[in-house]
């Protein structure tokens, strides 16, 4: 159980380096199941989700070597995982399904868990596996897939990030060519495709809605460095904009976060790209309207941190969440700090600019937890943020440490 004691903060300034993207690293780790040769990933962030996936991969028979933040994974004879409780802890664990099935002709996995931000079914993943020739059998709490995969055509009813990744991973070893229509376009998809291409898969169309994959009979290992985390970067930018900030982010790719940068500019802060990184200066003031969408739209993972920023904006900001149906849980906790937020179904109206007062709040999910940490910076006095399930550490490598290096005062306490 983690507890954070957060003091009010008027100014953040300084420089921080952004870690590699959690959402890029997790699918890349699963790519190791496609080959008996070692896959080496560089600059892997120290996250609980990475740790959990390592345990799942170990359970799948993968050997792991760590050297600092470099991770080498070998899957000589992979097999289906046996520990259902590990899979139920994180949604991304479903990404072992595609590569295991493609490599061994069989995969049995417990249905995945993760943040309770919506129903999060895996029907699109299964539809993709069926299109590649798998027989799918659903039993309560688990799914079994069998069959030698061959290329096929898949149309996704929604451009699901996870389903696109799972199908890419499966198609990599399927015989012939696979076409994914209405594929997700997120930068993390492009990153996975770049790594798969290096391993020997033929891929075109990554980053567009139509991806074509030419499977290989055998793939190689490679060494790969994942892209920087656009959500971590966006979270730090929101924190800075809540204060009289001047913060330089090193190691980001601004072109992968245009939607967030445009919204930040609408709040009145100044953003400048320099050879050293991206600098945000000034305090945000103007209210905004945010509608979450698939990439290149505004990312749902930034909705909560942006709502924390909206608490500081003068006037009413509007948030419409179109991706997940239960992603305003943090708003209830923000109200405990004195925020004026009204929720109508998938719309949140945030009346910003009022005084917030520190109290005890509870982390609701990964991004919601980070947003509450930011809200704590804005609240007068001390905010105690309880994170009994360790949500924040699942996806941020030392967020309090990063904010403290910019001048915040956040004390992290671990118990139990
Ligand atoms: C990934 C990200 C998560 C991000 C999300 C949307 C990782 C590890 N996680 O999650 O941080 O918030 O993308 O950008 O990369 N859906 C279905 N059927 C399916 C799959 C998804 O209906 O088979 C629905 C979901 O319920 C949700 C929507 O599609 O409403 C988006 O989900 P998806 O893009 O799959 O998100 P994840 O891959 O779970």
CSV table of C-alpha atoms and ligand atoms in Angstrom, one decimal:
chain,number,residue,atom,x,y,z
A,1,UNK,CA,0.0,0.0,0.0
A,2,UNK,CA,1.4,3.4,-1.0
A,3,UNK,CA,0.5,6.7,0.6
A,4,UNK,CA,1.6,10.1,-0.8
A,5,UNK,CA,1.7,13.3,1.3
A,6,UNK,CA,1.5,16.1,-1.1
A,7,UNK,CA,2.1,19.8,-0.1
A,8,UNK,CA,0.6,22.7,-2.0
A,9,UNK,CA,3.0,23.9,-4.8
A,10,UNK,CA,3.1,27.3,-6.6
A,11,UNK,CA,5.9,26.7,-9.0
A,12,UNK,CA,7.5,23.9,-10.8
A,13,UNK,CA,10.7,24.5,-12.7
A,14,UNK,CA,13.7,22.6,-14.0
A,15,UNK,CA,14.3,19.7,-16.4
A,16,UNK,CA,13.2,16.0,-16.4
A,17,UNK,CA,13.9,13.1,-18.8
A,18,UNK,CA,11.0,11.1,-19.9
A,19,UNK,CA,11.0,7.3,-19.5
A,20,UNK,CA,10.2,4.8,-22.2
A,21,UNK,CA,6.5,4.3,-22.8
A,22,UNK,CA,4.7,1.6,-20.7
A,23,UNK,CA,2.3,1.0,-23.5
A,24,UNK,CA,5.1,0.4,-25.9
A,25,UNK,CA,7.2,-1.8,-23.6
A,26,UNK,CA,4.5,-4.3,-22.7
A,27,UNK,CA,3.6,-5.5,-26.2
A,28,UNK,CA,7.3,-5.4,-27.1
A,29,UNK,CA,8.0,-7.8,-24.2
A,30,UNK,CA,5.4,-10.2,-25.5
A,31,UNK,CA,7.1,-10.2,-28.9
A,32,UNK,CA,9.9,-12.3,-27.3
A,33,UNK,CA,7.4,-15.3,-27.5
A,34,UNK,CA,7.7,-15.3,-31.3
A,35,UNK,CA,11.4,-16.5,-31.5
A,36,UNK,CA,13.8,-18.7,-29.7
A,37,UNK,CA,16.5,-16.0,-30.2
A,38,UNK,CA,17.0,-13.4,-27.5
A,39,UNK,CA,15.1,-10.1,-27.7
A,40,UNK,CA,16.8,-7.3,-25.9
A,41,UNK,CA,14.9,-4.2,-24.9
A,42,UNK,CA,16.8,-1.1,-23.8
A,43,UNK,CA,15.7,1.7,-21.3
A,44,UNK,CA,12.9,-0.4,-19.9
A,45,UNK,CA,11.1,1.6,-17.1
A,46,UNK,CA,10.9,0.3,-13.6
A,47,UNK,CA,7.1,-0.2,-13.4
A,48,UNK,CA,5.0,-2.7,-11.5
A,49,UNK,CA,3.2,-3.6,-14.8
A,50,UNK,CA,6.6,-4.5,-16.3
A,51,UNK,CA,7.4,-6.6,-13.3
A,52,UNK,CA,4.0,-8.3,-13.4
A,53,UNK,CA,4.4,-9.1,-17.1
A,54,UNK,CA,7.9,-10.4,-16.5
A,55,UNK,CA,6.4,-12.9,-13.9
A,56,UNK,CA,3.8,-13.9,-16.5
A,57,UNK,CA,6.4,-14.4,-19.2
A,58,UNK,CA,8.5,-16.4,-16.8
A,59,UNK,CA,5.4,-18.5,-16.1
A,60,UNK,CA,5.3,-19.0,-19.9
A,61,UNK,CA,8.8,-20.5,-19.9
A,62,UNK,CA,10.7,-17.3,-20.9
A,63,UNK,CA,14.2,-16.8,-19.5
A,64,UNK,CA,15.0,-13.3,-18.3
A,65,UNK,CA,18.2,-11.4,-17.9
A,66,UNK,CA,18.4,-7.8,-16.6
A,67,UNK,CA,21.3,-5.5,-16.8
A,68,UNK,CA,20.3,-2.2,-15.4
A,69,UNK,CA,17.4,-1.0,-17.4
A,70,UNK,CA,18.2,-3.4,-20.3
A,71,UNK,CA,16.1,-6.5,-20.4
A,72,UNK,CA,16.9,-9.6,-22.4
A,73,UNK,CA,14.1,-12.2,-23.0
A,74,UNK,CA,14.4,-15.7,-24.5
A,75,UNK,CA,11.5,-18.0,-25.3
A,76,UNK,CA,13.1,-21.3,-26.2
A,77,UNK,CA,10.1,-23.4,-25.6
A,78,UNK,CA,7.2,-21.2,-24.6
A,79,UNK,CA,3.9,-22.6,-23.1
A,80,UNK,CA,0.7,-21.2,-21.8
A,81,UNK,CA,0.8,-19.4,-18.4
A,82,UNK,CA,-0.5,-21.3,-15.4
A,83,UNK,CA,-1.0,-18.6,-12.8
A,84,UNK,CA,-4.4,-17.0,-13.4
A,85,UNK,CA,-4.0,-14.4,-10.6
A,86,UNK,CA,-1.1,-12.8,-12.4
A,87,UNK,CA,-3.1,-12.4,-15.6
A,88,UNK,CA,-6.1,-11.0,-13.8
A,89,UNK,CA,-3.8,-8.2,-12.4
A,90,UNK,CA,-3.2,-6.6,-15.7
A,91,UNK,CA,-5.1,-6.1,-19.0
A,92,UNK,CA,-2.0,-6.2,-21.2
A,93,UNK,CA,-1.4,-9.8,-20.2
A,94,UNK,CA,-3.8,-10.8,-22.9
A,95,UNK,CA,-1.0,-9.9,-25.4
A,96,UNK,CA,0.7,-13.3,-24.7
A,97,UNK,CA,-2.2,-14.9,-26.4
A,98,UNK,CA,-1.4,-14.0,-30.1
A,99,UNK,CA,2.3,-14.9,-30.1
A,100,UNK,CA,1.8,-18.1,-28.0
A,101,UNK,CA,-0.9,-19.3,-30.4
A,102,UNK,CA,1.1,-18.4,-33.5
A,103,UNK,CA,4.3,-20.1,-32.1
A,104,UNK,CA,2.9,-23.2,-30.5
A,105,UNK,CA,-0.6,-23.7,-32.1
A,106,UNK,CA,-2.2,-23.5,-28.6
A,107,UNK,CA,-2.9,-20.8,-26.0
A,108,UNK,CA,-4.9,-20.9,-22.9
A,109,UNK,CA,-5.2,-17.8,-20.8
A,110,UNK,CA,-7.2,-16.5,-17.9
A,111,UNK,CA,-9.4,-13.6,-18.8
A,112,UNK,CA,-7.4,-10.4,-18.1
A,113,UNK,CA,-7.8,-7.7,-15.4
A,114,UNK,CA,-6.4,-4.2,-15.2
A,115,UNK,CA,-7.9,-0.9,-14.2
A,116,UNK,CA,-11.7,-1.0,-13.7
A,117,UNK,CA,-12.3,1.9,-16.1
A,118,UNK,CA,-14.8,0.1,-18.2
A,119,UNK,CA,-16.0,-3.3,-19.4
A,120,UNK,CA,-12.9,-3.9,-21.5
A,121,UNK,CA,-13.9,-7.1,-23.4
A,122,UNK,CA,-11.5,-9.0,-25.6
A,123,UNK,CA,-14.0,-9.9,-28.4
A,124,UNK,CA,-12.0,-8.0,-31.0
A,125,UNK,CA,-8.8,-9.9,-30.1
A,126,UNK,CA,-10.7,-13.2,-30.5
A,127,UNK,CA,-12.3,-12.1,-33.7
A,128,UNK,CA,-8.8,-11.5,-35.1
A,129,UNK,CA,-7.5,-14.9,-34.0
A,130,UNK,CA,-10.5,-16.6,-35.6
A,131,UNK,CA,-9.9,-14.7,-38.8
A,132,UNK,CA,-6.4,-16.2,-38.8
A,133,UNK,CA,-7.8,-19.7,-38.4
A,134,UNK,CA,-7.9,-20.3,-34.7
A,135,UNK,CA,-10.6,-22.2,-32.9
A,136,UNK,CA,-11.7,-20.3,-29.9
A,137,UNK,CA,-13.3,-21.9,-26.9
A,138,UNK,CA,-14.5,-19.6,-24.1
A,139,UNK,CA,-15.0,-21.2,-20.6
A,140,UNK,CA,-15.9,-19.2,-17.4
A,141,UNK,CA,-12.8,-17.2,-16.5
A,142,UNK,CA,-10.6,-18.4,-19.4
A,143,UNK,CA,-10.2,-18.8,-23.1
A,144,UNK,CA,-8.5,-21.6,-25.1
A,145,UNK,CA,-7.3,-21.1,-28.7
A,146,UNK,CA,-5.9,-23.7,-31.0
A,147,UNK,CA,-4.9,-24.1,-34.6
A,148,UNK,CA,-2.0,-23.4,-37.1
A,149,UNK,CA,-2.4,-19.8,-38.1
A,150,UNK,CA,-2.6,-18.6,-41.7
A,151,UNK,CA,-3.0,-15.1,-43.0
A,152,UNK,CA,-6.5,-13.6,-43.2
A,153,UNK,CA,-8.4,-10.4,-43.3
A,154,UNK,CA,-9.6,-8.7,-40.1
A,155,UNK,CA,-11.9,-5.7,-39.8
A,156,UNK,CA,-11.9,-4.2,-36.3
A,157,UNK,CA,-15.3,-2.6,-35.3
A,158,UNK,CA,-13.3,-0.2,-33.2
A,159,UNK,CA,-9.5,0.6,-33.6
A,160,UNK,CA,-8.6,-1.2,-30.4
A,161,UNK,CA,-5.0,-0.8,-29.5
A,162,UNK,CA,-4.7,-4.1,-27.7
A,163,UNK,CA,-6.5,-6.1,-30.4
A,164,UNK,CA,-4.4,-4.5,-33.2
A,165,UNK,CA,-1.2,-5.5,-31.2
A,166,UNK,CA,-2.4,-9.1,-30.5
A,167,UNK,CA,-3.3,-9.6,-34.2
A,168,UNK,CA,0.0,-8.1,-35.3
A,169,UNK,CA,1.9,-10.5,-33.0
A,170,UNK,CA,-0.1,-13.5,-34.2
A,171,UNK,CA,0.1,-12.6,-37.9
A,172,UNK,CA,3.9,-12.3,-37.5
A,173,UNK,CA,4.2,-16.1,-37.6
A,174,UNK,CA,1.1,-16.9,-39.6
A,175,UNK,CA,1.6,-18.3,-43.1
A,176,UNK,CA,0.8,-15.8,-45.8
A,177,UNK,CA,-0.4,-12.3,-45.6
A,178,UNK,CA,-2.8,-10.6,-43.1
A,179,UNK,CA,-4.7,-7.4,-43.6
A,180,UNK,CA,-6.0,-5.5,-40.5
A,181,UNK,CA,-8.6,-2.9,-41.4
A,182,UNK,CA,-9.6,-0.1,-39.0
A,183,UNK,CA,-6.4,-0.8,-37.2
A,184,UNK,CA,-5.3,1.4,-34.3
A,185,UNK,CA,-2.8,4.1,-35.3
A,186,UNK,CA,-1.2,4.9,-31.9
A,187,UNK,CA,2.6,5.5,-31.9
A,188,UNK,CA,3.0,2.4,-29.7
A,189,UNK,CA,1.5,0.3,-32.6
A,190,UNK,CA,4.1,1.8,-35.0
A,191,UNK,CA,6.8,1.0,-32.4
A,192,UNK,CA,5.7,-2.6,-32.2
A,193,UNK,CA,5.7,-2.9,-36.0
A,194,UNK,CA,9.2,-1.4,-36.2
A,195,UNK,CA,10.5,-4.1,-33.8
A,196,UNK,CA,8.6,-6.9,-35.6
A,197,UNK,CA,10.1,-5.7,-38.9
A,198,UNK,CA,13.6,-5.9,-37.3
A,199,UNK,CA,12.8,-9.4,-36.2
A,200,UNK,CA,12.0,-10.4,-39.8
A,201,UNK,CA,8.3,-9.7,-40.3
A,202,UNK,CA,7.1,-7.9,-43.5
A,203,UNK,CA,4.9,-5.0,-42.5
A,204,UNK,CA,3.4,-2.1,-44.3
A,205,UNK,CA,0.9,0.6,-43.3
A,206,UNK,CA,1.9,0.9,-39.6
A,207,UNK,CA,0.4,4.2,-38.3
A,208,UNK,CA,-2.5,4.0,-40.8
A,209,UNK,CA,-5.9,2.4,-40.5
A,210,UNK,CA,-4.8,-0.5,-42.8
A,211,UNK,CA,-1.8,-2.7,-41.9
A,212,UNK,CA,-0.6,-5.6,-44.0
A,213,UNK,CA,1.6,-8.2,-42.4
A,214,UNK,CA,3.5,-10.9,-44.2
A,215,UNK,CA,4.3,-13.7,-41.7
A,216,UNK,CA,7.6,-15.5,-41.5
A,217,UNK,CA,8.2,-19.1,-40.6
A,218,UNK,CA,11.1,-18.1,-38.3
A,219,UNK,CA,11.9,-14.8,-36.6
A,220,UNK,CA,15.2,-13.4,-35.2
A,221,UNK,CA,15.9,-11.7,-32.0
A,222,UNK,CA,17.0,-8.1,-32.0
A,223,UNK,CA,17.9,-5.2,-29.8
A,224,UNK,CA,15.2,-2.5,-29.6
A,225,UNK,CA,14.7,0.8,-27.7
A,226,UNK,CA,11.0,1.7,-27.2
A,227,UNK,CA,9.6,5.2,-27.8
A,228,UNK,CA,9.3,7.7,-24.9
A,229,UNK,CA,6.1,7.8,-22.9
A,230,UNK,CA,3.8,10.5,-24.2
A,231,UNK,CA,1.4,10.0,-21.3
A,232,UNK,CA,4.1,10.5,-18.7
A,233,UNK,CA,5.3,13.6,-20.6
A,234,UNK,CA,1.7,14.9,-20.8
A,235,UNK,CA,1.2,14.4,-17.1
A,236,UNK,CA,4.3,16.4,-16.2
A,237,UNK,CA,3.3,19.1,-18.6
A,238,UNK,CA,-0.1,19.4,-16.9
A,239,UNK,CA,1.5,19.6,-13.5
A,240,UNK,CA,3.8,22.3,-14.7
A,241,UNK,CA,0.9,24.2,-16.3
A,242,UNK,CA,-1.0,24.1,-13.0
A,243,UNK,CA,1.8,26.2,-11.5
A,244,UNK,CA,3.8,29.2,-12.6
A,245,UNK,CA,5.9,26.6,-14.4
A,246,UNK,CA,9.0,26.6,-16.6
A,247,UNK,CA,9.8,23.0,-17.3
A,248,UNK,CA,12.0,21.3,-19.9
A,249,UNK,CA,11.1,17.8,-21.0
A,250,UNK,CA,14.0,15.9,-22.4
A,251,UNK,CA,13.7,12.9,-24.7
A,252,UNK,CA,10.1,13.3,-25.9
A,253,UNK,CA,8.7,13.1,-29.4
A,254,UNK,CA,6.4,16.1,-29.7
A,255,UNK,CA,4.9,14.9,-32.9
A,256,UNK,CA,3.4,12.0,-31.1
A,257,UNK,CA,1.5,14.2,-28.6
A,258,UNK,CA,0.1,17.0,-30.8
A,259,UNK,CA,-3.5,16.7,-29.5
A,260,UNK,CA,-2.3,17.2,-25.9
A,261,UNK,CA,0.1,20.0,-26.9
A,262,UNK,CA,-2.7,21.9,-28.8
A,263,UNK,CA,-5.0,21.6,-25.7
A,264,UNK,CA,-2.3,22.9,-23.4
A,265,UNK,CA,-1.7,25.9,-25.7
A,266,UNK,CA,-5.4,26.6,-25.6
A,267,UNK,CA,-5.1,27.0,-21.9
A,268,UNK,CA,-2.7,29.9,-22.4
A,269,UNK,CA,0.7,28.4,-21.6
A,270,UNK,CA,3.6,28.7,-24.0
A,271,UNK,CA,5.3,25.7,-25.6
A,272,UNK,CA,8.6,25.8,-27.4
A,273,UNK,CA,10.5,23.0,-29.0
A,274,UNK,CA,14.3,23.4,-28.7
A,275,UNK,CA,17.2,21.1,-29.5
A,276,UNK,CA,17.3,20.2,-25.8
A,277,UNK,CA,13.6,19.2,-25.5
A,278,UNK,CA,10.2,20.7,-25.1
A,279,UNK,CA,9.8,23.7,-22.8
A,280,UNK,CA,6.5,24.7,-21.2
A,281,UNK,CA,6.3,28.1,-19.6
A,282,UNK,CA,3.6,29.9,-17.7
A,283,UNK,CA,0.4,29.1,-15.8
A,284,UNK,CA,-2.7,27.8,-17.6
A,285,UNK,CA,-5.8,30.0,-17.3
A,286,UNK,CA,-8.3,29.5,-20.1
A,287,UNK,CA,-11.0,26.7,-19.9
A,288,UNK,CA,-10.9,23.9,-22.5
A,289,UNK,CA,-13.1,21.4,-24.2
A,290,UNK,CA,-11.7,17.8,-24.4
A,291,UNK,CA,-13.1,14.9,-26.3
A,292,UNK,CA,-11.2,11.6,-26.0
A,293,UNK,CA,-10.7,9.8,-29.3
A,294,UNK,CA,-8.4,7.1,-30.8
A,295,UNK,CA,-5.1,8.4,-32.0
A,296,UNK,CA,-4.4,11.1,-33.4
A,297,UNK,CA,-7.3,12.4,-31.2
A,298,UNK,CA,-6.9,13.3,-27.6
A,299,UNK,CA,-5.8,10.2,-25.6
A,300,UNK,CA,-8.1,8.9,-23.0
A,301,UNK,CA,-5.1,8.3,-20.8
A,302,UNK,CA,-4.6,12.0,-20.6
A,303,UNK,CA,-8.2,12.8,-19.7
A,304,UNK,CA,-7.7,12.6,-15.9
A,305,UNK,CA,-4.4,14.5,-15.7
A,306,UNK,CA,-6.0,17.2,-18.0
A,307,UNK,CA,-9.0,17.3,-15.6
A,308,UNK,CA,-6.6,18.1,-12.7
A,309,UNK,CA,-5.3,21.0,-14.8
A,310,UNK,CA,-8.9,22.1,-15.5
A,311,UNK,CA,-9.3,22.6,-11.7
A,312,UNK,CA,-7.0,25.6,-12.1
A,313,UNK,CA,-8.6,27.1,-15.2
A,314,UNK,CA,-11.0,30.1,-14.9
A,315,UNK,CA,-14.4,29.0,-16.1
A,316,UNK,CA,-16.1,25.8,-17.1
A,317,UNK,CA,-14.1,23.1,-19.0
A,318,UNK,CA,-15.9,20.2,-20.7
A,319,UNK,CA,-14.6,16.6,-20.9
A,320,UNK,CA,-16.3,14.0,-23.1
A,321,UNK,CA,-15.0,10.5,-22.6
A,322,UNK,CA,-15.8,8.4,-25.7
A,323,UNK,CA,-13.3,5.5,-25.2
A,324,UNK,CA,-14.1,4.0,-21.8
A,325,UNK,CA,-17.5,4.2,-20.1
A,326,UNK,CA,-16.3,4.4,-16.5
A,327,UNK,CA,-13.4,6.7,-16.6
A,328,UNK,CA,-14.4,9.6,-14.4
A,329,UNK,CA,-13.8,7.9,-11.0
A,330,UNK,CA,-11.1,10.4,-10.1
A,331,UNK,CA,-13.7,13.2,-10.4
A,332,UNK,CA,-15.5,12.0,-7.3
A,333,UNK,CA,-12.2,12.2,-5.3
A,334,UNK,CA,-11.4,15.7,-6.8
A,335,UNK,CA,-14.8,16.8,-5.5
A,336,UNK,CA,-13.6,15.8,-2.0
A,337,UNK,CA,-10.8,18.4,-2.4
A,338,UNK,CA,-13.5,21.0,-3.1
A,339,UNK,CA,-13.6,20.8,-6.9
A,340,UNK,CA,-16.8,21.8,-8.8
A,341,UNK,CA,-17.4,18.8,-11.1
A,342,UNK,CA,-20.7,17.6,-12.5
A,343,UNK,CA,-20.9,14.4,-14.4
A,344,UNK,CA,-23.7,13.6,-16.9
A,345,UNK,CA,-23.1,10.2,-18.4
A,346,UNK,CA,-19.9,10.5,-20.4
A,347,UNK,CA,-19.6,14.3,-20.0
A,348,UNK,CA,-17.9,16.0,-17.1
A,349,UNK,CA,-18.3,19.7,-16.5
A,350,UNK,CA,-15.4,21.1,-14.4
A,351,UNK,CA,-15.9,24.6,-12.9
A,352,UNK,CA,-12.3,25.6,-12.3
A,353,UNK,CA,-10.5,28.4,-10.5
A,354,UNK,CA,-12.0,27.7,-7.0
A,355,UNK,CA,-10.0,27.1,-3.9
A,356,UNK,CA,-9.1,23.5,-3.2
A,357,UNK,CA,-8.3,22.3,0.3
A,358,UNK,CA,-6.1,19.3,1.1
A,359,UNK,CA,-7.8,16.2,2.6
A,360,UNK,CA,-7.5,12.4,2.2
A,361,UNK,CA,-8.3,11.1,-1.2
A,362,UNK,CA,-8.0,7.6,-2.7
A,363,UNK,CA,-6.4,6.6,-6.0
A,364,UNK,CA,-9.1,5.1,-8.3
A,365,UNK,CA,-7.0,3.8,-11.2
A,366,UNK,CA,-3.6,4.4,-12.8
A,367,UNK,CA,-4.2,7.7,-14.6
A,368,UNK,CA,-6.8,8.8,-12.1
A,369,UNK,CA,-4.2,8.3,-9.3
A,370,UNK,CA,-1.7,10.5,-11.1
A,371,UNK,CA,-4.3,13.1,-11.7
A,372,UNK,CA,-5.1,13.2,-8.0
A,373,UNK,CA,-1.4,13.7,-7.2
A,374,UNK,CA,-1.5,16.7,-9.5
A,375,UNK,CA,-4.7,17.9,-7.8
A,376,UNK,CA,-2.9,17.6,-4.5
A,377,UNK,CA,-0.3,20.1,-5.7
A,378,UNK,CA,-3.0,22.6,-6.4
A,379,UNK,CA,-4.8,22.1,-3.0
A,380,UNK,CA,-4.0,24.3,0.0
A,381,UNK,CA,-2.2,22.6,2.8
A,382,UNK,CA,-1.5,18.9,2.7
A,383,UNK,CA,-3.3,16.2,0.6
A,384,UNK,CA,-3.0,12.6,1.6
A,385,UNK,CA,-3.3,10.4,-1.4
A,386,UNK,CA,-3.9,6.8,-0.6
A,387,UNK,CA,-3.1,4.3,-3.3
A,388,UNK,CA,-3.9,0.9,-1.7
A,389,UNK,CA,-3.6,-1.0,-4.9
A,390,UNK,CA,-0.4,0.7,-6.1
A,391,UNK,CA,-2.1,2.0,-9.2
A,392,UNK,CA,0.4,4.9,-9.8
A,393,UNK,CA,3.5,2.8,-9.7
A,394,UNK,CA,2.0,0.4,-12.3
A,395,UNK,CA,2.5,3.0,-15.0
A,396,UNK,CA,4.9,5.8,-13.7
A,397,UNK,CA,8.5,5.3,-12.7
A,398,UNK,CA,8.7,7.4,-9.6
A,399,UNK,CA,6.2,10.2,-10.5
A,400,UNK,CA,6.6,11.8,-7.1
A,401,UNK,CA,10.4,11.8,-7.6
A,402,UNK,CA,10.1,13.5,-11.0
A,403,UNK,CA,7.7,16.2,-9.6
A,404,UNK,CA,10.0,16.7,-6.5
A,405,UNK,CA,13.0,17.2,-8.8
A,406,UNK,CA,11.0,20.2,-10.3
A,407,UNK,CA,10.3,21.7,-6.8
A,408,UNK,CA,7.2,19.8,-5.5
A,409,UNK,CA,7.1,18.4,-2.0
A,410,UNK,CA,5.6,14.9,-2.2
A,411,UNK,CA,6.5,12.2,0.4
A,412,UNK,CA,5.9,8.6,-0.6
A,413,UNK,CA,5.3,6.1,2.2
A,414,UNK,CA,5.1,2.4,1.5
A,415,UNK,CA,3.4,0.0,4.0
A,416,UNK,CA,2.8,-3.7,4.0
B,1,LIG,C1,-4.7,0.5,-24.4
B,1,LIG,C2,-3.7,1.1,-23.4
B,1,LIG,C3,-4.5,2.0,-22.5
B,1,LIG,C4,-5.3,3.1,-23.2
B,1,LIG,C5,-6.2,2.4,-24.3
B,1,LIG,C6,-6.9,3.4,-25.2
B,1,LIG,C7,-2.0,-0.5,-23.2
B,1,LIG,C8,-1.3,-1.5,-22.4
B,1,LIG,N1,-3.0,0.1,-22.7
B,1,LIG,O1,-5.6,-0.3,-23.7
B,1,LIG,O2,-3.6,2.7,-21.6
B,1,LIG,O3,-6.2,3.7,-22.3
B,1,LIG,O4,-5.3,1.5,-25.1
B,1,LIG,O5,-5.9,4.2,-25.8
B,1,LIG,O6,-1.5,-0.2,-24.3
B,1,LIG,N2,-12.7,-3.0,-26.8
B,1,LIG,C9,-13.7,-3.9,-27.2
B,1,LIG,N3,-13.3,-5.1,-27.5
B,1,LIG,C10,-12.1,-5.5,-27.5
B,1,LIG,C11,-11.0,-4.6,-27.2
B,1,LIG,C12,-11.4,-3.3,-26.8
B,1,LIG,O7,-14.9,-3.5,-27.2
B,1,LIG,O8,-11.8,-6.7,-27.9
B,1,LIG,C13,-13.1,-1.6,-26.4
B,1,LIG,C14,-12.8,-1.3,-25.0
B,1,LIG,O9,-13.7,-1.8,-24.1
B,1,LIG,C15,-12.6,0.2,-25.0
B,1,LIG,C16,-12.1,0.5,-26.4
B,1,LIG,O10,-12.3,-0.7,-27.1
B,1,LIG,O11,-13.9,0.8,-24.8
B,1,LIG,C17,-10.6,0.8,-26.4
B,1,LIG,O12,-9.9,-0.3,-25.9
B,1,LIG,P1,-8.4,-0.6,-26.4
B,1,LIG,O13,-8.0,0.3,-27.5
B,1,LIG,O14,-8.4,-2.1,-26.7
B,1,LIG,O15,-7.6,-0.4,-25.1
B,1,LIG,P2,-6.5,-1.3,-24.5
B,1,LIG,O16,-5.7,-2.0,-25.5
B,1,LIG,O17,-7.1,-2.2,-23.4
